[in-house]
């Protein structure tokens, strides 16, 4: 950074001389409580406010069928707020590639397990085995499920 840097306590950063000059004219903004920031963020992420379609409730859903292939699945919201179809049943984790392993939490949220303990079980996203999509090439189990769904449709 060199000489001329300035510590901005309200931002908890050190700025170079040029940046410190640009911020010198601006008045200090009062801090915003974290609860207010989170409330605005959560409200802006509500799916029901942004779409006309009804949002499924993962706690009460009894399952549905994929619109593309007709295969059985159930809707679950991911940790990042997206909705995904999850295949019924559990699978041994060591047969499923890392990144495609899911667990459904008690509140219905789908959590990606990534590289987890191989002796555990996991769930699979229907999008990975839907015959309306390209065949999976990274797992023989996923390919077998994809073929089974393709034969059924």
PDB file of C-alpha atoms in Angstrom:
ATOM      1  CA  UNK A   1       0.000   0.000   0.000  1.00  0.00           C
ATOM      2  CA  UNK A   2       2.853   2.364   0.717  1.00  0.00           C
ATOM      3  CA  UNK A   3       2.882   5.606   2.637  1.00  0.00           C
ATOM      4  CA  UNK A   4      -0.243   7.673   3.093  1.00  0.00           C
ATOM      5  CA  UNK A   5      -2.669   4.898   3.961  1.00  0.00           C
ATOM      6  CA  UNK A   6      -5.436   5.699   6.393  1.00  0.00           C
ATOM      7  CA  UNK A   7      -7.345   3.471   8.846  1.00  0.00           C
ATOM      8  CA  UNK A   8     -11.122   3.908   8.501  1.00  0.00           C
ATOM      9  CA  UNK A   9     -12.490   2.702  11.825  1.00  0.00           C
ATOM     10  CA  UNK A  10     -16.140   2.566  10.751  1.00  0.00           C
ATOM     11  CA  UNK A  11     -15.259   0.283   7.828  1.00  0.00           C
ATOM     12  CA  UNK A  12     -12.448  -1.540   9.648  1.00  0.00           C
ATOM     13  CA  UNK A  13     -10.176  -1.248   6.610  1.00  0.00           C
ATOM     14  CA  UNK A  14      -6.985   0.530   5.602  1.00  0.00           C
ATOM     15  CA  UNK A  15      -7.327   2.633   2.476  1.00  0.00           C
ATOM     16  CA  UNK A  16      -4.574   3.912   0.174  1.00  0.00           C
ATOM     17  CA  UNK A  17      -4.051   7.677  -0.064  1.00  0.00           C
ATOM     18  CA  UNK A  18      -6.183   8.038  -3.220  1.00  0.00           C
ATOM     19  CA  UNK A  19      -9.113   6.095  -1.778  1.00  0.00           C
ATOM     20  CA  UNK A  20      -8.824   7.869   1.563  1.00  0.00           C
ATOM     21  CA  UNK A  21      -9.063  11.210  -0.295  1.00  0.00           C
ATOM     22  CA  UNK A  22     -12.225  10.123  -2.103  1.00  0.00           C
ATOM     23  CA  UNK A  23     -13.899   9.020   1.130  1.00  0.00           C
ATOM     24  CA  UNK A  24     -12.888  12.140   3.089  1.00  0.00           C
ATOM     25  CA  UNK A  25     -15.750  14.183   1.610  1.00  0.00           C
ATOM     26  CA  UNK A  26     -18.428  11.623   2.447  1.00  0.00           C
ATOM     27  CA  UNK A  27     -20.087  11.800   5.844  1.00  0.00           C
ATOM     28  CA  UNK A  28     -20.002   8.715   8.030  1.00  0.00           C
ATOM     29  CA  UNK A  29     -23.156   6.667   7.646  1.00  0.00           C
ATOM     30  CA  UNK A  30     -24.788   5.436  10.826  1.00  0.00           C
ATOM     31  CA  UNK A  31     -24.446   1.668  11.263  1.00  0.00           C
ATOM     32  CA  UNK A  32     -27.410  -0.480  10.227  1.00  0.00           C
ATOM     33  CA  UNK A  33     -28.390  -3.198  12.719  1.00  0.00           C
ATOM     34  CA  UNK A  34     -27.767  -6.698  11.370  1.00  0.00           C
ATOM     35  CA  UNK A  35     -31.366  -7.719  12.139  1.00  0.00           C
ATOM     36  CA  UNK A  36     -32.641  -5.086   9.684  1.00  0.00           C
ATOM     37  CA  UNK A  37     -30.246  -6.249   6.956  1.00  0.00           C
ATOM     38  CA  UNK A  38     -31.279  -9.878   7.427  1.00  0.00           C
ATOM     39  CA  UNK A  39     -34.996  -9.024   7.437  1.00  0.00           C
ATOM     40  CA  UNK A  40     -34.694  -7.210   4.110  1.00  0.00           C
ATOM     41  CA  UNK A  41     -32.597 -10.026   2.625  1.00  0.00           C
ATOM     42  CA  UNK A  42     -34.987 -12.769   3.728  1.00  0.00           C
ATOM     43  CA  UNK A  43     -38.020 -10.839   2.491  1.00  0.00           C
ATOM     44  CA  UNK A  44     -36.415 -10.332  -0.924  1.00  0.00           C
ATOM     45  CA  UNK A  45     -35.725 -14.077  -1.232  1.00  0.00           C
ATOM     46  CA  UNK A  46     -39.295 -15.264  -0.701  1.00  0.00           C
ATOM     47  CA  UNK A  47     -40.194 -17.317  -3.745  1.00  0.00           C
ATOM     48  CA  UNK A  48     -43.945 -16.864  -3.280  1.00  0.00           C
ATOM     49  CA  UNK A  49     -43.549 -13.089  -3.699  1.00  0.00           C
ATOM     50  CA  UNK A  50     -41.717 -13.477  -7.022  1.00  0.00           C
ATOM     51  CA  UNK A  51     -43.834 -16.025  -8.824  1.00  0.00           C
ATOM     52  CA  UNK A  52     -47.481 -16.772  -9.585  1.00  0.00           C
ATOM     53  CA  UNK A  53     -47.045 -20.509  -9.029  1.00  0.00           C
ATOM     54  CA  UNK A  54     -47.716 -22.036  -5.624  1.00  0.00           C
ATOM     55  CA  UNK A  55     -44.613 -22.927  -3.659  1.00  0.00           C
ATOM     56  CA  UNK A  56     -44.561 -26.526  -2.387  1.00  0.00           C
ATOM     57  CA  UNK A  57     -44.210 -27.141   1.336  1.00  0.00           C
ATOM     58  CA  UNK A  58     -41.357 -29.641   1.837  1.00  0.00           C
ATOM     59  CA  UNK A  59     -42.724 -30.744   5.229  1.00  0.00           C
ATOM     60  CA  UNK A  60     -46.105 -31.785   3.896  1.00  0.00           C
ATOM     61  CA  UNK A  61     -45.392 -32.773   0.302  1.00  0.00           C
ATOM     62  CA  UNK A  62     -46.284 -36.378  -0.398  1.00  0.00           C
ATOM     63  CA  UNK A  63     -44.314 -36.379  -3.571  1.00  0.00           C
ATOM     64  CA  UNK A  64     -44.942 -35.414  -7.126  1.00  0.00           C
ATOM     65  CA  UNK A  65     -43.955 -36.479 -10.599  1.00  0.00           C
ATOM     66  CA  UNK A  66     -41.408 -34.868 -12.876  1.00  0.00           C
ATOM     67  CA  UNK A  67     -43.112 -32.866 -15.619  1.00  0.00           C
ATOM     68  CA  UNK A  68     -40.417 -33.864 -18.114  1.00  0.00           C
ATOM     69  CA  UNK A  69     -40.382 -37.654 -17.626  1.00  0.00           C
ATOM     70  CA  UNK A  70     -43.180 -38.562 -15.211  1.00  0.00           C
ATOM     71  CA  UNK A  71     -40.768 -40.109 -12.688  1.00  0.00           C
ATOM     72  CA  UNK A  72     -41.565 -39.979  -8.948  1.00  0.00           C
ATOM     73  CA  UNK A  73     -39.810 -37.349  -6.823  1.00  0.00           C
ATOM     74  CA  UNK A  74     -40.445 -34.790  -4.097  1.00  0.00           C
ATOM     75  CA  UNK A  75     -39.724 -31.065  -3.955  1.00  0.00           C
ATOM     76  CA  UNK A  76     -37.211 -29.778  -1.419  1.00  0.00           C
ATOM     77  CA  UNK A  77     -35.661 -26.352  -0.952  1.00  0.00           C
ATOM     78  CA  UNK A  78     -31.853 -26.218  -0.902  1.00  0.00           C
ATOM     79  CA  UNK A  79     -29.800 -24.277   1.615  1.00  0.00           C
ATOM     80  CA  UNK A  80     -29.407 -21.527  -1.010  1.00  0.00           C
ATOM     81  CA  UNK A  81     -33.172 -21.174  -1.441  1.00  0.00           C
ATOM     82  CA  UNK A  82     -33.612 -23.011  -4.737  1.00  0.00           C
ATOM     83  CA  UNK A  83     -36.100 -25.839  -5.248  1.00  0.00           C
ATOM     84  CA  UNK A  84     -35.045 -29.244  -6.504  1.00  0.00           C
ATOM     85  CA  UNK A  85     -36.653 -32.621  -7.098  1.00  0.00           C
ATOM     86  CA  UNK A  86     -35.236 -35.408  -4.931  1.00  0.00           C
ATOM     87  CA  UNK A  87     -35.516 -39.087  -5.863  1.00  0.00           C
ATOM     88  CA  UNK A  88     -37.264 -41.374  -3.389  1.00  0.00           C
ATOM     89  CA  UNK A  89     -35.099 -43.690  -1.288  1.00  0.00           C
ATOM     90  CA  UNK A  90     -31.625 -43.686   0.179  1.00  0.00           C
ATOM     91  CA  UNK A  91     -28.451 -44.805  -1.581  1.00  0.00           C
ATOM     92  CA  UNK A  92     -25.041 -45.860  -0.242  1.00  0.00           C
ATOM     93  CA  UNK A  93     -22.818 -42.788  -0.308  1.00  0.00           C
ATOM     94  CA  UNK A  94     -19.814 -44.611  -1.738  1.00  0.00           C
ATOM     95  CA  UNK A  95     -21.776 -45.364  -4.948  1.00  0.00           C
ATOM     96  CA  UNK A  96     -22.735 -41.724  -5.565  1.00  0.00           C
ATOM     97  CA  UNK A  97     -20.159 -39.154  -6.758  1.00  0.00           C
ATOM     98  CA  UNK A  98     -19.262 -36.293  -4.429  1.00  0.00           C
ATOM     99  CA  UNK A  99     -21.346 -33.224  -5.209  1.00  0.00           C
ATOM    100  CA  UNK A 100     -24.392 -35.324  -6.100  1.00  0.00           C
ATOM    101  CA  UNK A 101     -25.015 -36.557  -2.541  1.00  0.00           C
ATOM    102  CA  UNK A 102     -27.932 -34.974  -0.711  1.00  0.00           C
ATOM    103  CA  UNK A 103     -29.532 -35.269   2.709  1.00  0.00           C
ATOM    104  CA  UNK A 104     -32.993 -33.966   3.566  1.00  0.00           C
ATOM    105  CA  UNK A 105     -32.966 -32.278   6.982  1.00  0.00           C
ATOM    106  CA  UNK A 106     -35.826 -32.437   9.460  1.00  0.00           C
ATOM    107  CA  UNK A 107     -37.255 -29.141   8.216  1.00  0.00           C
ATOM    108  CA  UNK A 108     -37.323 -30.452   4.620  1.00  0.00           C
ATOM    109  CA  UNK A 109     -34.204 -28.595   3.448  1.00  0.00           C
ATOM    110  CA  UNK A 110     -31.966 -30.466   0.999  1.00  0.00           C
ATOM    111  CA  UNK A 111     -28.302 -30.223   2.017  1.00  0.00           C
ATOM    112  CA  UNK A 112     -25.464 -31.210  -0.321  1.00  0.00           C
ATOM    113  CA  UNK A 113     -23.129 -33.594   1.500  1.00  0.00           C
ATOM    114  CA  UNK A 114     -20.128 -33.258  -0.796  1.00  0.00           C
ATOM    115  CA  UNK A 115     -17.385 -35.713   0.217  1.00  0.00           C
ATOM    116  CA  UNK A 116     -18.947 -37.431   3.223  1.00  0.00           C
ATOM    117  CA  UNK A 117     -18.335 -40.652   5.133  1.00  0.00           C
ATOM    118  CA  UNK A 118     -18.573 -43.584   2.666  1.00  0.00           C
ATOM    119  CA  UNK A 119     -20.495 -45.786   5.117  1.00  0.00           C
ATOM    120  CA  UNK A 120     -23.353 -43.283   5.201  1.00  0.00           C
ATOM    121  CA  UNK A 121     -26.439 -43.076   2.968  1.00  0.00           C
ATOM    122  CA  UNK A 122     -27.615 -40.166   0.866  1.00  0.00           C
ATOM    123  CA  UNK A 123     -30.356 -39.013  -1.467  1.00  0.00           C
ATOM    124  CA  UNK A 124     -30.085 -38.201  -5.173  1.00  0.00           C
ATOM    125  CA  UNK A 125     -31.426 -35.242  -7.118  1.00  0.00           C
ATOM    126  CA  UNK A 126     -33.944 -36.288  -9.743  1.00  0.00           C
ATOM    127  CA  UNK A 127     -32.287 -33.855 -12.144  1.00  0.00           C
ATOM    128  CA  UNK A 128     -29.214 -36.146 -12.186  1.00  0.00           C
ATOM    129  CA  UNK A 129     -31.236 -39.193 -13.337  1.00  0.00           C
ATOM    130  CA  UNK A 130     -34.057 -37.634 -15.377  1.00  0.00           C
ATOM    131  CA  UNK A 131     -34.195 -39.259 -18.845  1.00  0.00           C
ATOM    132  CA  UNK A 132     -35.252 -35.916 -20.340  1.00  0.00           C
ATOM    133  CA  UNK A 133     -31.677 -34.756 -19.635  1.00  0.00           C
ATOM    134  CA  UNK A 134     -28.388 -36.195 -20.927  1.00  0.00           C
ATOM    135  CA  UNK A 135     -27.238 -39.507 -19.427  1.00  0.00           C
ATOM    136  CA  UNK A 136     -24.920 -39.185 -16.417  1.00  0.00           C
ATOM    137  CA  UNK A 137     -21.380 -40.303 -17.153  1.00  0.00           C
ATOM    138  CA  UNK A 138     -19.842 -40.080 -13.685  1.00  0.00           C
ATOM    139  CA  UNK A 139     -21.547 -43.016 -11.920  1.00  0.00           C
ATOM    140  CA  UNK A 140     -22.804 -46.442 -12.929  1.00  0.00           C
ATOM    141  CA  UNK A 141     -25.574 -46.208 -10.288  1.00  0.00           C
ATOM    142  CA  UNK A 142     -26.824 -42.881 -11.642  1.00  0.00           C
ATOM    143  CA  UNK A 143     -26.665 -44.263 -15.191  1.00  0.00           C
ATOM    144  CA  UNK A 144     -28.662 -47.351 -14.151  1.00  0.00           C
ATOM    145  CA  UNK A 145     -31.340 -45.139 -12.537  1.00  0.00           C
ATOM    146  CA  UNK A 146     -31.396 -42.933 -15.631  1.00  0.00           C
ATOM    147  CA  UNK A 147     -31.934 -46.012 -17.832  1.00  0.00           C
ATOM    148  CA  UNK A 148     -34.656 -47.359 -15.505  1.00  0.00           C
ATOM    149  CA  UNK A 149     -36.501 -44.037 -15.718  1.00  0.00           C
ATOM    150  CA  UNK A 150     -36.051 -43.992 -19.512  1.00  0.00           C
ATOM    151  CA  UNK A 151     -37.552 -47.498 -19.807  1.00  0.00           C
ATOM    152  CA  UNK A 152     -40.517 -46.541 -17.603  1.00  0.00           C
ATOM    153  CA  UNK A 153     -41.406 -43.419 -19.598  1.00  0.00           C
TER     154      UNK A 153
END
